[in-house]
CSV table of C-alpha atoms and ligand atoms in Angstrom, one decimal:
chain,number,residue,atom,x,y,z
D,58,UNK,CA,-3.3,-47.9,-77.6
D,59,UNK,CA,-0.1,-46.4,-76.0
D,60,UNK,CA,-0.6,-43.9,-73.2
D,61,UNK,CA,1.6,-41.5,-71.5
D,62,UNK,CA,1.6,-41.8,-67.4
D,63,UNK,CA,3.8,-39.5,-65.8
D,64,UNK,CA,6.0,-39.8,-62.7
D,65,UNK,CA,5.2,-37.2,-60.7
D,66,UNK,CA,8.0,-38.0,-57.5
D,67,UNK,CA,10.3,-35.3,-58.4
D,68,UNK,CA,7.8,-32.4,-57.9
D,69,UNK,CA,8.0,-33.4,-54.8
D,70,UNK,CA,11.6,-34.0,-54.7
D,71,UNK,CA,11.5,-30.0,-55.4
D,72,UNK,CA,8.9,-28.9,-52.9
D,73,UNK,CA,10.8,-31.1,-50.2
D,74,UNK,CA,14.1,-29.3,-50.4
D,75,UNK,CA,12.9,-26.3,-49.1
D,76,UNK,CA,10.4,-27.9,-46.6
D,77,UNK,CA,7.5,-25.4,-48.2
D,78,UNK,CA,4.2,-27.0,-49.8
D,79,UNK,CA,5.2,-26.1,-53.0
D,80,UNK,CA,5.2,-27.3,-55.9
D,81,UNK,CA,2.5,-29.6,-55.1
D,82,UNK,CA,2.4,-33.4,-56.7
D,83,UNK,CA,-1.7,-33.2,-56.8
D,84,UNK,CA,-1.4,-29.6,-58.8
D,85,UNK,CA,1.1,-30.9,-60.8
D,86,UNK,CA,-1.0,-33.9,-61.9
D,87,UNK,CA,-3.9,-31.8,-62.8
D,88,UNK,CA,-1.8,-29.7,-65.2
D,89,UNK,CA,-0.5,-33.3,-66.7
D,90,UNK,CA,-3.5,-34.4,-67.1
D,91,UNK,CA,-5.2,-31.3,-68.7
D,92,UNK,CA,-2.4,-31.4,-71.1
D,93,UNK,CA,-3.4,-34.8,-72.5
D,94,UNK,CA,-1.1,-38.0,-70.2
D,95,UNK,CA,-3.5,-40.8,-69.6
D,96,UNK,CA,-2.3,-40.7,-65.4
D,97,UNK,CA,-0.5,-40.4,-63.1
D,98,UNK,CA,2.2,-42.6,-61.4
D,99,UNK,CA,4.4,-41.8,-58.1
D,100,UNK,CA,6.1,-44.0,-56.1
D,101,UNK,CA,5.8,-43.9,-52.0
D,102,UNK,CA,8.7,-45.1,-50.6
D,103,UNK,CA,9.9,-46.5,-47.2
D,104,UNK,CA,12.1,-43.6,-47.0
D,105,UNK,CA,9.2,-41.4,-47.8
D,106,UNK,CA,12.2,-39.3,-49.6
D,107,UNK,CA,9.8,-37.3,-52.3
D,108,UNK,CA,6.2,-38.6,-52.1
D,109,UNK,CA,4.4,-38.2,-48.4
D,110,UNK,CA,1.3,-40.0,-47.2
D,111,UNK,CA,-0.7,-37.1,-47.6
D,112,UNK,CA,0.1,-36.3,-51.5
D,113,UNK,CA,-1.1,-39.3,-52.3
D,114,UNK,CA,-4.5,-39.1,-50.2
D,115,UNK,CA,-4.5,-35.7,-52.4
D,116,UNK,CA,-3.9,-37.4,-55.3
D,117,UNK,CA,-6.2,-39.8,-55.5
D,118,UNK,CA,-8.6,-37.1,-55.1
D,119,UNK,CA,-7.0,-35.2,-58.1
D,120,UNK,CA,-6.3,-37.6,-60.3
D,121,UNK,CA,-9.2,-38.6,-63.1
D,122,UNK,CA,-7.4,-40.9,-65.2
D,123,UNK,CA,-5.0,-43.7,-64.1
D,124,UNK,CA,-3.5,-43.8,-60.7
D,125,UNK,CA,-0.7,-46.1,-60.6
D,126,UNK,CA,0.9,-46.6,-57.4
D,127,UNK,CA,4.5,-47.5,-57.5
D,128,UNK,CA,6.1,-48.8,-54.1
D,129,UNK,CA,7.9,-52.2,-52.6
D,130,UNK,CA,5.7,-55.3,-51.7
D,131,UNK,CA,6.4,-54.5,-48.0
D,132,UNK,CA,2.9,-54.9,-45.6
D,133,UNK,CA,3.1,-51.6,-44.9
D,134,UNK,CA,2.5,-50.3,-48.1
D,135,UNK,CA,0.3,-53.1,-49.5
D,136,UNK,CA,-2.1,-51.5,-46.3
D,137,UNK,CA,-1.7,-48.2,-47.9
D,138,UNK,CA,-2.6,-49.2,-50.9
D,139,UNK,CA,-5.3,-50.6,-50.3
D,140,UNK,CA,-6.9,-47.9,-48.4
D,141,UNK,CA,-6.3,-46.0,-51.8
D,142,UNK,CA,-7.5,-48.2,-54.2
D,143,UNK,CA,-6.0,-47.1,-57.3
D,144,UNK,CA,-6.2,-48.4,-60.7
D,145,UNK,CA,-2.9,-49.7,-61.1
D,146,UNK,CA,-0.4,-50.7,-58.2
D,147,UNK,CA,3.4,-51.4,-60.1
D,148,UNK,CA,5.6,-53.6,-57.7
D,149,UNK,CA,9.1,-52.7,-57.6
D,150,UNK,CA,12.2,-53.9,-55.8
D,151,UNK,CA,13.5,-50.8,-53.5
D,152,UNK,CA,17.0,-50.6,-51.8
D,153,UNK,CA,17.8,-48.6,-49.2
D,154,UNK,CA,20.8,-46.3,-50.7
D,155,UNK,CA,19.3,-46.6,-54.1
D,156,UNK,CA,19.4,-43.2,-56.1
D,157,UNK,CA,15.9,-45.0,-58.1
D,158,UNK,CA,15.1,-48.3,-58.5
D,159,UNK,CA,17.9,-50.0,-60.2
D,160,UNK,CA,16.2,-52.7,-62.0
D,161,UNK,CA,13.3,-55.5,-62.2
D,162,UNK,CA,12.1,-57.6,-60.0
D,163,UNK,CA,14.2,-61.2,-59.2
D,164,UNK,CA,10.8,-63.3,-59.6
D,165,UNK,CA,12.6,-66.6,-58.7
D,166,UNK,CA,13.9,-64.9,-55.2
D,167,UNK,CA,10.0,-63.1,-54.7
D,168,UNK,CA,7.9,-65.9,-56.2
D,169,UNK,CA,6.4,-67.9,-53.2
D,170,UNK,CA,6.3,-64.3,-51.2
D,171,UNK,CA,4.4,-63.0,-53.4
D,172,UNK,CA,1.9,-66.6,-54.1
D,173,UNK,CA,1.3,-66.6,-50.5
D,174,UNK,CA,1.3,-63.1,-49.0
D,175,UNK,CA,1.1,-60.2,-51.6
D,176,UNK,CA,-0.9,-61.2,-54.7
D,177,UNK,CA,-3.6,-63.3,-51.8
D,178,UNK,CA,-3.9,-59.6,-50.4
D,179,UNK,CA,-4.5,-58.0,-53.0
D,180,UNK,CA,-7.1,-60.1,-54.8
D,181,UNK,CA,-10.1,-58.4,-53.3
D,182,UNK,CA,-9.8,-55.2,-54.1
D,183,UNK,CA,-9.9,-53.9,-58.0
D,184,UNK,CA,-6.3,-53.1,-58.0
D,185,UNK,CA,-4.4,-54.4,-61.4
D,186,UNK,CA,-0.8,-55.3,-60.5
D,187,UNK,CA,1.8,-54.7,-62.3
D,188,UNK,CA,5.3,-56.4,-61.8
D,189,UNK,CA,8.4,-54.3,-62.8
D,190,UNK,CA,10.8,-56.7,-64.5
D,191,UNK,CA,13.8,-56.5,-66.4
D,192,UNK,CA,13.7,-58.2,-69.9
D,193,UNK,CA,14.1,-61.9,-68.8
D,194,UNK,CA,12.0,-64.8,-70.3
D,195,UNK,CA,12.3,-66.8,-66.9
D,196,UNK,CA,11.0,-63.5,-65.2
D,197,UNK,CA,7.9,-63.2,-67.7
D,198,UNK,CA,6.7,-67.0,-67.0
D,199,UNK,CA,6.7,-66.2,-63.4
D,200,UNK,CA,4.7,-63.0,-63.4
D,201,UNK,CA,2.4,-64.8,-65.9
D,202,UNK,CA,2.0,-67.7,-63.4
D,203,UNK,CA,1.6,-65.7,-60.7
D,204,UNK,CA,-1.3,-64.2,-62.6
D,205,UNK,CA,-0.2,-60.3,-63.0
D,206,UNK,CA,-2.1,-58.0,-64.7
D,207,UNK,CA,0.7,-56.7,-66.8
D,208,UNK,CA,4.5,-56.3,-66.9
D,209,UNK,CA,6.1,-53.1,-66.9
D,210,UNK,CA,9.8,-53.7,-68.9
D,211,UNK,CA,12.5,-51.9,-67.2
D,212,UNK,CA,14.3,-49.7,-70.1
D,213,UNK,CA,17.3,-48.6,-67.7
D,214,UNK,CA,19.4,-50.8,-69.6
D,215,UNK,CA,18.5,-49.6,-73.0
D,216,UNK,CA,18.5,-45.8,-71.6
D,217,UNK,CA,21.8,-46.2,-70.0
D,218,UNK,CA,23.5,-48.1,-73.1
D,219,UNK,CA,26.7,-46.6,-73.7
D,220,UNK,CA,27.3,-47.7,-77.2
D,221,UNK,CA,24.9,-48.6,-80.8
D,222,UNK,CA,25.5,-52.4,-79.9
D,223,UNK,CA,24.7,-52.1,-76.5
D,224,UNK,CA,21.2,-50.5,-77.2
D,225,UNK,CA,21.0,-52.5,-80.4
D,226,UNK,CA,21.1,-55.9,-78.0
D,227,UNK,CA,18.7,-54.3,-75.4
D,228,UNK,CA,16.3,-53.6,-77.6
D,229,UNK,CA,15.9,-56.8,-79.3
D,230,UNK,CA,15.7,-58.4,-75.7
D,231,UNK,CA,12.7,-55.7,-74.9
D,232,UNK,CA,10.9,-56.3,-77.9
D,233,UNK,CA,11.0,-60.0,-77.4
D,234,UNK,CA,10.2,-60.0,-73.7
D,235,UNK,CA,6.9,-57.7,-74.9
D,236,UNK,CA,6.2,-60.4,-77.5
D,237,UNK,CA,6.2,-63.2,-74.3
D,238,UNK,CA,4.2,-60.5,-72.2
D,239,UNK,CA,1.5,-60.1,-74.9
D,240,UNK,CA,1.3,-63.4,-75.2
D,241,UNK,CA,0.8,-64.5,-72.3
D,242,UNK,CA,-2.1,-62.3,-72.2
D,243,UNK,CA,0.0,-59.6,-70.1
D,244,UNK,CA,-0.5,-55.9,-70.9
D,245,UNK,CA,2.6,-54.0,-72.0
D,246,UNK,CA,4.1,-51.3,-69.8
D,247,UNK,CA,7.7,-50.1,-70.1
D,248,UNK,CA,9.6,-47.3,-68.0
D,249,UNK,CA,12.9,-45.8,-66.6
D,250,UNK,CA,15.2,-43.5,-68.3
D,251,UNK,CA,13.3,-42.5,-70.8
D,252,UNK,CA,13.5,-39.3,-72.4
D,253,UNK,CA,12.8,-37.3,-75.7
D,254,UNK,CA,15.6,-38.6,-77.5
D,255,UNK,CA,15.4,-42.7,-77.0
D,256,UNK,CA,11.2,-42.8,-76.8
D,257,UNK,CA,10.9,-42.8,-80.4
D,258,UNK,CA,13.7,-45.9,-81.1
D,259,UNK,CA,11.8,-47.2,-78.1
D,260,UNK,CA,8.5,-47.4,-79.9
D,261,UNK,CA,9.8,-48.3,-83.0
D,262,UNK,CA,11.0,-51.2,-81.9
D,263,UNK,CA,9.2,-52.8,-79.1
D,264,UNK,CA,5.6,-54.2,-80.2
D,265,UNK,CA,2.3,-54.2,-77.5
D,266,UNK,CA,3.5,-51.0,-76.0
D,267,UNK,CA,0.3,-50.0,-73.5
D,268,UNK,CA,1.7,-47.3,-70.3
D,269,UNK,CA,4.6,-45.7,-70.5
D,270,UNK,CA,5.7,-44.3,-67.6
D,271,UNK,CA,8.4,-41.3,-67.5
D,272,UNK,CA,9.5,-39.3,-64.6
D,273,UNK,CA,12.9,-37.6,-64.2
D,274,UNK,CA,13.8,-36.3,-67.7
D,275,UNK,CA,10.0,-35.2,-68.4
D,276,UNK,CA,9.7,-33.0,-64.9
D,277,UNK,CA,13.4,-31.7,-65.5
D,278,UNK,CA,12.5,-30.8,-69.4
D,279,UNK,CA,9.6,-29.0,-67.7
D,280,UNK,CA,12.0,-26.7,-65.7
D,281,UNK,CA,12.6,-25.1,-69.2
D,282,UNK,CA,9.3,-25.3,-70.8
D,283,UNK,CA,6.8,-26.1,-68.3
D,284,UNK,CA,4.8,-28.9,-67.7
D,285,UNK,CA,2.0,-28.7,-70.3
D,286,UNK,CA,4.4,-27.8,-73.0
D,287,UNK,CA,6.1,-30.8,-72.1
D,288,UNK,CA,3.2,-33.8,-71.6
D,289,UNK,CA,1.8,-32.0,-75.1
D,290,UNK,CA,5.5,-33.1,-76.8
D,291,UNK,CA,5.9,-36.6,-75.4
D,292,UNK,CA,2.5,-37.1,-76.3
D,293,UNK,CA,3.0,-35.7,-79.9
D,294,UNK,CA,6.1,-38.1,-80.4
D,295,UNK,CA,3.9,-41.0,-79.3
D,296,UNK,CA,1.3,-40.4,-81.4
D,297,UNK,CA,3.9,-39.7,-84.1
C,133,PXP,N1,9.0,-47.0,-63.7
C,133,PXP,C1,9.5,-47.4,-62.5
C,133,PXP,C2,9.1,-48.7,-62.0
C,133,PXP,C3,10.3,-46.6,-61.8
C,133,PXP,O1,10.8,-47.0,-60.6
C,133,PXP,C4,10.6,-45.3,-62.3
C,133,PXP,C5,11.5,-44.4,-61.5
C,133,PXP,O2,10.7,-43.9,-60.4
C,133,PXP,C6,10.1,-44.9,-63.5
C,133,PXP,C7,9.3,-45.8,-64.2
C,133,PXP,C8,10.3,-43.6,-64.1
C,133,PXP,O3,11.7,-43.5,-64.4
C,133,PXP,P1,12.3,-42.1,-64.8
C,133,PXP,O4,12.2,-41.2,-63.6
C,133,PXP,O5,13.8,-42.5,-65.1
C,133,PXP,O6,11.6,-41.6,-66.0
C-alpha cells in the first residue's frame, strides 16, 4: 500500500529565519498526521541548517506513525539516531554547499564503509535502513547485498526533466530499478521533487511504490492552502 510521508525540514527552514520558535516541525507533524500522511520524515544535517537536535527529540515524541530519519552516514549522526530509535533511518549523501541532496548514493564508493562501520552499528537496534539511490541496477545489487531494508529511488531526475523524452527515459529507468528493488525483496520508496503535477505520471508508471516522501513543494503549496488541505490532496491523488 502506498503511503504519504512528509518532509517536514522546511517548517523549520521558516521558523529559523526569524530565530522565533515558530512554526514548530513537531506541531506541524501533528497537523500532517491528523490530516491522514502515514509519517513523518526530516532530515538533521551536519549544518543543522533547518532541523535542530531538539525538534527532533520533540518529534519523536509527536509523531505516531512513521518516523523516518533522513541524515549522512557520519558517526555523529548514526549516535543520534540511535538515541532516537525511529522506524525508518534513509541514508543520504550530503555536501556541504548543497541547496538539498542532489542525488543517490555512489554504493561502489560507500560499500565496504558502510559493511564495516554503519550497517554493523546499526544492526541492534530496530531501525529499518533505507538507502537513497538514484535509479542504477549496479546501485540496487549493492544495497540488496548489503542487506537494506528498502531503497528509496531518487526522482530529481524525473522532476527536473526538461523535455517529454527526458521524463519519458527516467521513468522507464525508475520503474525498472523498482522492479530490481521488489525483487530483491527491497521495499519501494521514492522521493525528491515531487509535486502535484508529476505524482500522478509518477504512480502510473513505477510498480511497488511503498513511502513517498515529499517536502518542498507540499510545505510551499501549504502557504496557500494550509497544511491539512494539502496532505488531504496528495493523499486523494494517491489514492486516486
Ligand atoms: N527524499 C530525500 C532523500 C531527500 O533528501 C529529500 C529532500 O530533503 C526528499 C525526499 C524530499 O524532497 P522534496 O523536498 O524535493 O520534496
Amino acid at each position: 500500500m502506498m503511503r504519504l510521508l512528509v518532509n517536514i525540514d522546511h517548517i523549520a527552514t521558516l521558523r529559523n529565519a526569524r530565530g522565533e520558535g515558530y512554526p514548530d516541525p513537531a506541531e506541524a507533524a501533528i497537523v500532517c498526521e491528523n490530516a491522514g500522511a502515514a509519517g513523518i520524515v526530516f532530515h538533521l544535517r551536519g549544518d543543522r541548517r533547518h532541523i535542530k537536535d531538539d525538534d527532533v527529540q520533540r518529534l519523536k515524541e509527536s509523531v505516531t506513525g512513521i518516523l523516518d530519519f533522513e541524515m549522512s552516514a557520519s558517526n555523529e549522526m548514526i549516535g543520534i539516531c540511535l538515541e532516537t530509535e525511529p522506524d525508518l533511518v534513509t541514508l543520504v549523501p550530503e555536501g556541504r554547499e548543497e541547496l538539498t541532496t542532489e542525488g543517490g548514493l555512489n554504493m561502489t564508493t560507500v560499500f565496504n564503509d558502510f559493511k564495516n562501520r554503519v550497517f554493523p552499528a546499526l544492526k541492534d537496534s530496530e531501525i529499518d535502513i533505507s538507502l537513497f539511490l538514484d535509479p542504477n541496477p549496479k546501485d540496487i545489487e549493492l544495497a540488496h547485498e548489503l542487506g537494506a531494508y528498502a531503497v528509496e529511488l531518487h526522482t530529481g531526475t524525473f522532476a527536473n526533466a526538461v523535455n517529454n523524452d527526458d521524463r519519458k527515459n527516467e521513468l522507464e529507468r525508475l520503474a525498472k530499478a523498482a522492479q530490481l528493488i521488489h525483487e530483491s525483496g527491497m521495499t519501494v520508496n521514492a522521493g525528491h521533487g515531487l509535486n502535484l503535477d508529476n505524482l500522478p505520471q509518477l504512480i502510473e508508471h513505477v510498480p511497488h511504490l511503498t513511502d513517498i516522501s515529499i517536502g518542498h513543494a507540499l510545505i510551499s503549496k501549504a502557504v496557500y492552502w494550509g497544511l491539512e488541505k494539502t496532505v488531504k490532496e496528495y493523499l486523494s491523488l494517491m489514492k486516486n
